[in-house]
Amino acid sequence: MSKESGLSQGRSYLAIPGPSVMPDSVLNAMHRAAPNIYAGELPDMMPRLMDDLRAVARTKAHAAIYIANGHGVWEAALANVVAPGDRVLVPATGRFGIGWGEMAAGLGAQVDVIDFGKRSAMDIARIAEALAADKAHEIKAVLAVHVDTSSSVRNDIAGLRAALDEVGHPALLMADCIASLGCDVFEMDAWGVDVMVTACQKGLMVPPGVGFVFFNDRAQTVRAALPRVSRYWDWEPRAQPEAFFQYFAGTAPTHHLYGLRASLDMIHAEGIENIWHRHETLARAIWAACDAWGQGGPMELNITNPAYRSHAVTALRLGAPHATRLRDWVEGNLGLTLGIGLGMAEPGDDAWHGFFRLGHMGHVNGHMIMGLLGGMEAGMHALDIPHGDGALDAAARVIAG
Ligand SMILES: Cc1ncc(COP(=O)(O)O)c(C=O)c1O
C-alpha cells in the first residue's frame, strides 16, 4: 500500500456499509464514568428511549433490545417464533438473505430458499406462487431482507405483504432492516411487517454491539403458542420488563444506551423524512458519478434498476484486480476506506478483487460524498483504471438540486 502522495493525514473516513461513521455527539455521550445501573438517570431514560426507537421504525408494536450484532437479532427473532421442524421461506437477494436462512436452519427449521441471485430484487409473483402452493399453510414465516448489503438491492416489503394477503397466507412477515433503518423509507405498521430486526451500527450511528427486535401482536400470539422459548432470547420480559435488568436479561450495555440516546436525539432533530430524503439525494449523486465513469471504463452499478437500489449502500463492479487496487490506493493515500465486495466471488478467487461497496449510511453529508467520489476519481487516475469523464460534475449537479 503506497503512502507516497502524503495526503492520508487528517480525519479518516470509513465509507464501508457498517459500522458507519460515528458522530462526535454519540461518542461524547459515551465518554463518561460508569453509571449506576440500579437507579437514577439510566433506568429512568428507558421508556422514552424505547418510544423513540419505535418512532424510527414507524411502529406502535413491541420492542426488545439485545446486546448483540445483526446475527444475534436474527437468532433472537427466530427463537421466538420458529420451533425445530417448522418451515420458513427465504426469498434471497444476496448473502444476508442466505445467512438469515442458515440461522433458521441452525435452529432446526426447514428452510425453503428462493434464490433471486446477486443482482435482482425479489420477484413477488414467484413468492406468491410458492405461498399459494403451500395449501396446508406449513410455512410459518417469510424471512425478507429489506436492503441486502452484499448486493445493495432494496426489496419491496409492502409488496410482499400485499402478496401474502392476496394469497390469504398466514405466515409471519419478518424483515431484516439492519442496513436500511434510518436510511431508506421503512414503515413497519403501514407495510404490515410482523417482526423487524435491526442493529445500532449503521443508520443508527452507534458503535456495534446492540440490536433490536420489533414485533406485533400477531407475532406475539405465535410466540405464545411455542412449546418453549430460550430464556435468554425470549423477547417478552425484554419488551415488558418489571425491572431494569430485564430489558437486557442481565447487565445493561450502559454506554451504548447513552450513545443511542444521542443518536436518537439527532435523528429526531433532523426528522426521519428529511433523513430519508438526504440518503436518497446522496445515493443519486453516487449513481450519477458511477454511471459517468462507466461510460468510459469497467465501472458498473451492481443493481441496474434504480428503483431497486438501496439509498444506504452501493455495490460496484470494477473488474479484477481494479477494485482491490482502488480500495488500497484511497486508503493508503487519502485516508478513505471503501468496503470490500461481499458474496460476489469466493475470497481465494482472483475475481474477488473486482468487487467493492460504498457505505453511505447514517452520519454522511454532501461534502463527504463529494470527497468520497473525488477520492475514487483520483485513485482511478493514479492507477490508470479507464473511466468516463464528468463524474464529479454529474454528482455535483444532483447535490445542487
Ligand atoms: C442486511 C444485513 N443483515 C445482517 C447483517 C449481519 O449483521 P452483523 O454483522 O452485525 O452480525 C448485516 C451486516 O452487515 C446486514 O447488512
Short mmCIF file of C-alpha atoms and ligand atoms in Angstrom, two decimals:
data_model
loop_
_atom_site.label_atom_id
_atom_site.label_comp_id
_atom_site.label_asym_id
_atom_site.label_seq_id
_atom_site.Cartn_x
_atom_site.Cartn_y
_atom_site.Cartn_z
CA MET A 1 0.00 0.00 0.00
CA SER A 2 1.64 3.25 -1.11
CA LYS A 3 1.64 6.33 1.10
CA GLU A 4 3.60 8.35 -1.45
CA SER A 5 1.12 11.14 -2.02
CA GLY A 6 1.28 12.14 1.66
CA LEU A 7 -2.42 13.02 1.64
CA SER A 8 -3.67 10.50 4.15
CA GLN A 9 -3.34 12.63 7.28
CA GLY A 10 -6.40 14.43 8.63
CA ARG A 11 -9.64 12.84 9.73
CA SER A 12 -10.05 9.37 8.22
CA TYR A 13 -13.32 8.39 6.54
CA LEU A 14 -14.71 4.87 6.85
CA ALA A 15 -17.06 4.58 3.87
CA ILE A 16 -17.93 0.90 4.37
CA PRO A 17 -21.54 -0.28 4.79
CA GLY A 18 -21.34 -0.59 8.55
CA PRO A 19 -20.11 0.09 11.01
CA SER A 20 -20.81 3.59 9.79
CA VAL A 21 -19.33 6.97 10.66
CA MET A 22 -19.88 7.70 14.35
CA PRO A 23 -20.99 11.24 15.20
CA ASP A 24 -18.97 13.13 17.80
CA SER A 25 -22.13 13.67 19.84
CA VAL A 26 -22.63 9.88 20.07
CA LEU A 27 -19.00 9.27 21.03
CA ASN A 28 -19.02 12.14 23.52
CA ALA A 29 -22.21 10.85 25.12
CA MET A 30 -20.48 7.50 25.65
CA HIS A 31 -17.37 9.06 27.16
CA ARG A 32 -18.35 9.14 30.81
CA ALA A 33 -17.81 7.43 34.14
CA ALA A 34 -19.66 4.17 34.82
CA PRO A 35 -23.29 4.98 35.63
CA ASN A 36 -25.45 3.40 38.33
CA ILE A 37 -27.48 0.56 36.86
CA TYR A 38 -29.86 0.23 39.81
CA ALA A 39 -31.44 3.67 40.00
CA GLY A 40 -31.28 7.13 38.51
CA GLU A 41 -30.77 8.51 35.04
CA LEU A 42 -30.04 5.30 33.15
CA PRO A 43 -33.09 3.24 34.20
CA ASP A 44 -35.22 6.38 34.03
CA MET A 45 -34.36 7.07 30.42
CA MET A 46 -35.50 3.70 29.11
CA PRO A 47 -39.22 4.31 28.41
CA ARG A 48 -38.51 7.34 26.21
CA LEU A 49 -35.62 5.54 24.51
CA MET A 50 -37.93 2.67 23.56
CA ASP A 51 -40.61 5.09 22.31
CA ASP A 52 -38.06 6.95 20.21
CA LEU A 53 -36.77 3.70 18.72
CA ARG A 54 -40.34 2.76 17.80
CA ALA A 55 -40.75 6.14 16.12
CA VAL A 56 -37.74 5.43 13.86
CA ALA A 57 -39.22 2.03 12.98
CA ARG A 58 -42.60 3.70 12.38
CA THR A 59 -44.39 1.30 14.67
CA LYS A 60 -46.50 1.11 17.78
CA ALA A 61 -45.50 -2.55 18.20
CA HIS A 62 -43.39 -4.10 20.96
CA ALA A 63 -39.64 -3.60 21.02
CA ALA A 64 -36.85 -5.64 22.60
CA ILE A 65 -33.15 -4.80 22.92
CA TYR A 66 -30.36 -7.37 22.74
CA ILE A 67 -26.66 -6.95 23.47
CA ALA A 68 -25.89 -8.40 20.06
CA ASN A 69 -24.93 -7.68 16.47
CA GLY A 70 -27.17 -8.39 13.49
CA HIS A 71 -26.57 -12.13 13.67
CA GLY A 72 -27.71 -12.02 17.29
CA VAL A 73 -31.05 -10.39 16.49
CA TRP A 74 -31.57 -12.74 13.54
CA GLU A 75 -31.39 -15.57 16.07
CA ALA A 76 -33.40 -13.68 18.70
CA ALA A 77 -36.32 -13.08 16.35
CA LEU A 78 -36.35 -16.67 15.09
CA ALA A 79 -36.05 -18.14 18.58
CA ASN A 80 -39.39 -16.53 19.48
CA VAL A 81 -41.48 -17.75 16.56
CA VAL A 82 -39.83 -20.81 15.00
CA ALA A 83 -39.62 -24.26 16.59
CA PRO A 84 -37.47 -27.13 15.27
CA GLY A 85 -39.23 -28.68 12.27
CA ASP A 86 -41.16 -25.51 11.35
CA ARG A 87 -40.93 -24.34 7.74
CA VAL A 88 -39.75 -20.87 6.74
CA LEU A 89 -39.46 -19.27 3.31
CA VAL A 90 -36.40 -17.20 2.39
CA PRO A 91 -36.59 -15.04 -0.76
CA ALA A 92 -32.83 -14.38 -1.04
CA THR A 93 -31.35 -11.42 -2.92
CA GLY A 94 -27.81 -11.63 -1.63
CA ARG A 95 -25.56 -13.02 1.07
CA PHE A 96 -27.62 -11.73 4.00
CA GLY A 97 -30.85 -13.43 2.96
CA ILE A 98 -28.94 -16.68 2.65
CA GLY A 99 -27.35 -16.02 6.05
CA TRP A 100 -30.68 -15.49 7.84
CA GLY A 101 -31.90 -18.76 6.31
CA GLU A 102 -28.78 -20.53 7.59
CA MET A 103 -29.51 -19.16 11.05
CA ALA A 104 -33.03 -20.62 10.84
CA ALA A 105 -31.62 -23.98 9.72
CA GLY A 106 -29.30 -23.90 12.74
CA LEU A 107 -32.38 -23.67 14.95
CA GLY A 108 -33.84 -26.76 13.30
CA ALA A 109 -36.21 -25.06 10.85
CA GLN A 110 -36.86 -26.46 7.37
CA VAL A 111 -35.73 -23.65 5.11
CA ASP A 112 -37.12 -23.17 1.58
CA VAL A 113 -34.89 -20.71 -0.29
CA ILE A 114 -35.98 -18.95 -3.46
CA ASP A 115 -32.71 -17.51 -4.70
CA PHE A 116 -33.13 -14.43 -6.88
CA GLY A 117 -29.36 -14.15 -7.38
CA LYS A 118 -27.00 -11.29 -6.64
CA ARG A 119 -28.29 -8.59 -8.96
CA SER A 120 -32.09 -8.62 -8.74
CA ALA A 121 -34.83 -7.73 -6.32
CA MET A 122 -37.35 -10.31 -5.07
CA ASP A 123 -39.85 -11.33 -7.72
CA ILE A 124 -43.03 -11.03 -5.66
CA ALA A 125 -45.09 -13.07 -8.15
CA ARG A 126 -42.77 -16.06 -7.68
CA ILE A 127 -43.02 -15.78 -3.92
CA ALA A 128 -46.81 -15.58 -4.18
CA GLU A 129 -46.76 -18.80 -6.23
CA ALA A 130 -44.75 -20.58 -3.56
CA LEU A 131 -47.13 -19.36 -0.86
CA ALA A 132 -50.20 -20.35 -2.88
CA ALA A 133 -48.73 -23.83 -3.36
CA ASP A 134 -48.48 -24.22 0.41
CA LYS A 135 -52.15 -25.19 0.82
CA ALA A 136 -51.60 -26.61 4.32
CA HIS A 137 -50.07 -23.31 5.49
CA GLU A 138 -46.95 -25.04 6.74
CA ILE A 139 -44.76 -22.03 6.03
CA LYS A 140 -44.65 -20.21 9.32
CA ALA A 141 -42.65 -17.15 8.35
CA VAL A 142 -41.18 -15.36 5.35
CA LEU A 143 -37.69 -14.02 6.12
CA ALA A 144 -37.18 -10.99 3.89
CA VAL A 145 -34.17 -8.69 3.81
CA HIS A 146 -35.21 -5.10 3.08
CA VAL A 147 -31.76 -3.97 1.90
CA ASP A 148 -29.30 -6.76 1.26
CA THR A 149 -25.97 -5.09 1.99
CA SER A 150 -23.99 -7.51 -0.18
CA SER A 151 -25.85 -6.79 -3.43
CA SER A 152 -27.21 -3.35 -2.38
CA VAL A 153 -30.65 -4.35 -3.61
CA ARG A 154 -33.70 -2.78 -1.92
CA ASN A 155 -36.74 -5.05 -1.81
CA ASP A 156 -40.43 -4.16 -1.86
CA ILE A 157 -41.56 -5.21 1.61
CA ALA A 158 -45.02 -3.62 1.26
CA GLY A 159 -45.44 -5.61 -1.98
CA LEU A 160 -44.58 -8.79 -0.12
CA ARG A 161 -47.28 -8.08 2.46
CA ALA A 162 -49.78 -7.50 -0.35
CA ALA A 163 -48.82 -10.88 -1.85
CA LEU A 164 -49.30 -12.68 1.48
CA ASP A 165 -52.71 -11.05 1.88
CA GLU A 166 -53.77 -11.77 -1.67
CA VAL A 167 -52.93 -15.43 -1.33
CA GLY A 168 -54.51 -15.48 2.14
CA HIS A 169 -51.39 -17.00 3.70
CA PRO A 170 -50.98 -16.55 7.47
CA ALA A 171 -47.14 -16.73 7.55
CA LEU A 172 -45.45 -14.01 9.58
CA LEU A 173 -43.72 -11.34 7.53
CA MET A 174 -40.27 -10.84 9.06
CA ALA A 175 -37.99 -8.08 7.77
CA ASP A 176 -34.26 -7.52 8.22
CA CYS A 177 -33.77 -3.73 8.30
CA ILE A 178 -30.22 -3.89 9.60
CA ALA A 179 -28.88 -1.91 6.63
CA SER A 180 -31.95 0.17 5.89
CA LEU A 181 -33.36 1.55 9.15
CA GLY A 182 -32.71 5.27 9.45
CA CYS A 183 -31.63 5.45 5.78
CA ASP A 184 -34.30 4.05 3.44
CA VAL A 185 -38.04 4.58 3.79
CA PHE A 186 -39.43 1.88 6.05
CA GLU A 187 -42.90 1.78 7.62
CA MET A 188 -43.31 -1.23 9.90
CA ASP A 189 -47.00 -0.77 10.70
CA ALA A 190 -48.21 0.70 7.41
CA TRP A 191 -46.45 -2.08 5.49
CA GLY A 192 -47.83 -4.84 7.72
CA VAL A 193 -44.50 -6.20 8.93
CA ASP A 194 -44.93 -8.59 11.87
CA VAL A 195 -41.31 -8.81 13.04
CA MET A 196 -38.46 -6.45 12.22
CA VAL A 197 -34.82 -6.78 13.22
CA THR A 198 -32.16 -4.11 13.14
CA ALA A 199 -28.89 -3.17 14.79
CA CYS A 200 -27.25 0.01 16.02
CA GLN A 201 -24.13 0.27 13.86
CA LYS A 202 -25.48 1.55 10.54
CA GLY A 203 -28.29 4.11 10.19
CA LEU A 204 -28.45 4.44 13.98
CA MET A 205 -24.79 5.61 14.04
CA VAL A 206 -23.77 3.86 17.29
CA PRO A 207 -20.69 1.62 17.66
CA PRO A 208 -21.62 -2.05 17.03
CA GLY A 209 -22.98 -4.03 19.96
CA VAL A 210 -26.73 -3.53 20.35
CA GLY A 211 -29.56 -4.97 18.25
CA PHE A 212 -33.33 -4.64 18.28
CA VAL A 213 -36.36 -6.81 17.55
CA PHE A 214 -39.77 -5.20 16.97
CA PHE A 215 -42.80 -7.48 16.96
CA ASN A 216 -46.54 -7.02 16.76
CA ASP A 217 -49.40 -8.83 18.48
CA ARG A 218 -49.69 -11.43 15.67
CA ALA A 219 -46.07 -12.40 16.24
CA GLN A 220 -46.63 -12.43 19.98
CA THR A 221 -49.50 -14.91 19.51
CA VAL A 222 -47.17 -17.19 17.55
CA ARG A 223 -44.58 -16.92 20.32
CA ALA A 224 -47.17 -17.73 22.98
CA ALA A 225 -48.03 -20.97 21.14
CA LEU A 226 -44.44 -22.27 21.08
CA PRO A 227 -43.74 -25.14 23.47
CA ARG A 228 -40.69 -23.31 24.84
CA VAL A 229 -38.53 -20.25 24.17
CA SER A 230 -34.93 -19.96 25.34
CA ARG A 231 -34.87 -17.75 28.45
CA TYR A 232 -32.10 -15.57 27.10
CA TRP A 233 -33.65 -14.88 23.70
CA ASP A 234 -37.23 -14.56 24.99
CA TRP A 235 -38.49 -11.18 23.85
CA GLU A 236 -41.36 -11.00 26.36
CA PRO A 237 -39.56 -9.87 29.55
CA ARG A 238 -37.37 -7.58 27.46
CA ALA A 239 -40.38 -5.87 25.94
CA GLN A 240 -42.44 -5.82 29.18
CA PRO A 241 -39.77 -5.51 31.88
CA GLU A 242 -40.68 -5.24 35.53
CA ALA A 243 -37.09 -4.36 36.43
CA PHE A 244 -34.34 -2.55 34.53
CA PHE A 245 -32.13 -5.66 34.11
CA GLN A 246 -34.93 -7.45 32.28
CA TYR A 247 -34.55 -5.17 29.26
CA PHE A 248 -31.22 -6.94 28.65
CA ALA A 249 -31.59 -10.25 30.50
CA GLY A 250 -28.72 -9.07 32.71
CA THR A 251 -26.29 -6.17 32.91
CA ALA A 252 -27.19 -3.22 30.71
CA PRO A 253 -24.99 -2.08 27.79
CA THR A 254 -24.57 1.14 29.78
CA HIS A 255 -22.52 3.29 27.41
CA HIS A 256 -24.28 2.10 24.31
CA LEU A 257 -27.54 3.37 25.80
CA TYR A 258 -26.06 6.84 26.17
CA GLY A 259 -24.75 6.69 22.62
CA LEU A 260 -28.13 5.56 21.38
CA ARG A 261 -29.86 8.39 23.27
CA ALA A 262 -27.60 10.89 21.50
CA SER A 263 -28.21 9.30 18.10
CA LEU A 264 -31.99 9.27 18.57
CA ASP A 265 -31.83 12.94 19.56
CA MET A 266 -30.00 13.66 16.29
CA ILE A 267 -32.49 11.61 14.28
CA HIS A 268 -35.49 13.32 15.81
CA ALA A 269 -33.94 16.77 15.45
CA GLU A 270 -33.39 16.19 11.72
CA GLY A 271 -36.67 14.34 11.20
CA ILE A 272 -36.90 10.84 9.72
CA GLU A 273 -38.43 12.03 6.43
CA ASN A 274 -35.58 14.51 5.99
CA ILE A 275 -33.11 11.73 6.73
CA TRP A 276 -34.70 9.53 4.06
CA HIS A 277 -34.51 12.42 1.62
CA ARG A 278 -30.85 13.14 2.44
CA HIS A 279 -29.93 9.50 1.87
CA GLU A 280 -31.81 9.41 -1.41
CA THR A 281 -30.09 12.54 -2.75
CA LEU A 282 -26.63 11.35 -1.73
CA ALA A 283 -27.30 7.94 -3.28
CA ARG A 284 -28.41 9.56 -6.54
CA ALA A 285 -25.20 11.62 -6.59
CA ILE A 286 -23.17 8.41 -6.26
CA TRP A 287 -25.14 6.66 -9.01
CA ALA A 288 -24.70 9.66 -11.33
CA ALA A 289 -20.93 9.57 -10.82
CA CYS A 290 -20.73 5.80 -11.30
CA ASP A 291 -22.81 5.99 -14.49
CA ALA A 292 -20.44 8.64 -15.87
CA TRP A 293 -17.35 6.59 -15.00
CA GLY A 294 -18.98 3.57 -16.61
CA GLN A 295 -19.29 5.40 -19.93
CA GLY A 296 -15.55 5.11 -20.46
CA GLY A 297 -14.47 2.11 -18.41
CA PRO A 298 -15.45 -1.00 -16.49
CA MET A 299 -17.28 0.67 -13.53
CA GLU A 300 -20.76 -0.80 -13.18
CA LEU A 301 -23.51 -0.49 -10.59
CA ASN A 302 -24.42 -3.98 -9.37
CA ILE A 303 -28.15 -3.19 -9.37
CA THR A 304 -29.10 -1.81 -12.74
CA ASN A 305 -32.67 -0.71 -11.98
CA PRO A 306 -32.57 2.45 -9.78
CA ALA A 307 -35.99 1.56 -8.33
CA TYR A 308 -34.40 -1.38 -6.54
CA ARG A 309 -31.22 0.30 -5.34
CA SER A 310 -30.55 0.96 -1.67
CA HIS A 311 -30.00 4.55 -0.55
CA ALA A 312 -27.57 3.36 2.13
CA VAL A 313 -25.07 1.15 0.30
CA THR A 314 -23.90 0.77 -3.30
CA ALA A 315 -22.29 -2.43 -4.61
CA LEU A 316 -19.99 -1.88 -7.59
CA ARG A 317 -18.20 -3.99 -10.18
CA LEU A 318 -14.87 -2.74 -11.49
CA GLY A 319 -13.20 -5.93 -12.68
CA ALA A 320 -10.26 -7.70 -11.02
CA PRO A 321 -7.86 -6.55 -9.75
CA HIS A 322 -9.03 -2.95 -10.13
CA ALA A 323 -11.43 -2.88 -7.16
CA THR A 324 -8.86 -4.05 -4.62
CA ARG A 325 -6.19 -1.76 -6.09
CA LEU A 326 -8.54 1.20 -5.86
CA ARG A 327 -9.53 0.39 -2.26
CA ASP A 328 -5.88 0.06 -1.28
CA TRP A 329 -4.91 3.27 -3.04
CA VAL A 330 -7.57 5.51 -1.50
CA GLU A 331 -6.96 4.06 1.95
CA GLY A 332 -3.18 4.41 1.80
CA ASN A 333 -3.09 7.76 0.03
CA LEU A 334 -6.22 9.57 1.18
CA GLY A 335 -7.33 8.04 4.49
CA LEU A 336 -10.52 6.85 2.81
CA THR A 337 -11.65 3.25 3.39
CA LEU A 338 -14.10 1.64 0.94
CA GLY A 339 -15.99 -1.61 1.56
CA ILE A 340 -14.91 -4.98 0.20
CA GLY A 341 -17.23 -6.84 -2.16
CA LEU A 342 -19.30 -9.43 -0.32
CA GLY A 343 -20.74 -12.64 -1.65
CA MET A 344 -19.88 -11.89 -5.28
CA ALA A 345 -16.85 -14.20 -5.55
CA GLU A 346 -15.00 -16.51 -3.15
CA PRO A 347 -12.18 -14.78 -1.23
CA GLY A 348 -9.47 -17.05 -2.73
CA ASP A 349 -10.67 -16.43 -6.28
CA ASP A 350 -8.98 -13.72 -8.42
CA ALA A 351 -12.44 -12.43 -9.35
CA TRP A 352 -12.92 -11.36 -5.70
CA HIS A 353 -10.70 -8.35 -6.45
CA GLY A 354 -13.23 -6.99 -8.92
CA PHE A 355 -15.97 -6.02 -6.44
CA PHE A 356 -16.33 -3.31 -3.82
CA ARG A 357 -19.02 -1.38 -1.98
CA LEU A 358 -19.63 2.13 -0.75
CA GLY A 359 -21.39 2.76 2.54
CA HIS A 360 -23.37 6.00 2.63
CA MET A 361 -25.49 5.40 5.70
CA GLY A 362 -26.10 7.50 8.77
CA HIS A 363 -23.86 10.44 9.56
CA VAL A 364 -22.95 11.43 5.99
CA ASN A 365 -23.42 14.70 4.18
CA GLY A 366 -22.85 16.28 0.78
CA HIS A 367 -19.21 17.20 1.23
CA MET A 368 -18.33 13.71 2.48
CA ILE A 369 -19.92 12.12 -0.58
CA MET A 370 -18.22 14.60 -2.94
CA GLY A 371 -14.93 13.81 -1.15
CA LEU A 372 -15.57 10.09 -1.47
CA LEU A 373 -16.24 10.39 -5.20
CA GLY A 374 -13.30 12.76 -5.74
CA GLY A 375 -11.03 10.32 -3.93
CA MET A 376 -12.20 7.46 -6.12
CA GLU A 377 -11.60 9.52 -9.24
CA ALA A 378 -8.07 10.42 -8.06
CA GLY A 379 -7.40 6.73 -7.45
CA MET A 380 -8.56 5.74 -10.91
CA HIS A 381 -6.27 8.38 -12.44
CA ALA A 382 -3.32 7.25 -10.34
CA LEU A 383 -3.88 3.59 -11.19
CA ASP A 384 -4.72 4.09 -14.88
CA ILE A 385 -8.11 2.47 -14.45
CA PRO A 386 -10.13 3.52 -17.51
CA HIS A 387 -13.16 5.65 -16.64
CA GLY A 388 -15.53 8.11 -18.27
CA ASP A 389 -15.33 11.88 -17.71
CA GLY A 390 -17.72 14.18 -15.92
CA ALA A 391 -18.49 12.01 -12.88
CA LEU A 392 -17.87 14.70 -10.27
CA ASP A 393 -19.79 17.22 -12.31
CA ALA A 394 -22.74 14.80 -12.56
CA ALA A 395 -22.69 14.22 -8.80
CA ALA A 396 -22.43 17.95 -8.07
CA ARG A 397 -25.47 18.61 -10.23
CA VAL A 398 -27.52 16.10 -8.22
CA ILE A 399 -26.40 17.70 -4.97
CA ALA A 400 -27.07 21.19 -6.34
CA GLY A 401 -30.68 20.07 -6.76
C1 LIG B 1 -28.72 -6.71 5.95
C2 LIG B 1 -27.83 -7.30 6.99
N1 LIG B 1 -28.27 -8.32 7.72
C3 LIG B 1 -27.49 -8.88 8.67
C4 LIG B 1 -26.22 -8.44 8.93
C5 LIG B 1 -25.39 -9.10 9.97
O1 LIG B 1 -25.10 -8.16 10.96
P1 LIG B 1 -23.82 -8.30 11.90
O2 LIG B 1 -22.61 -8.29 11.03
O3 LIG B 1 -23.93 -7.11 12.81
O4 LIG B 1 -23.96 -9.59 12.65
C6 LIG B 1 -25.71 -7.38 8.19
C7 LIG B 1 -24.33 -6.89 8.39
O5 LIG B 1 -23.78 -6.14 7.64
C8 LIG B 1 -26.54 -6.80 7.19
O6 LIG B 1 -26.09 -5.77 6.46
#
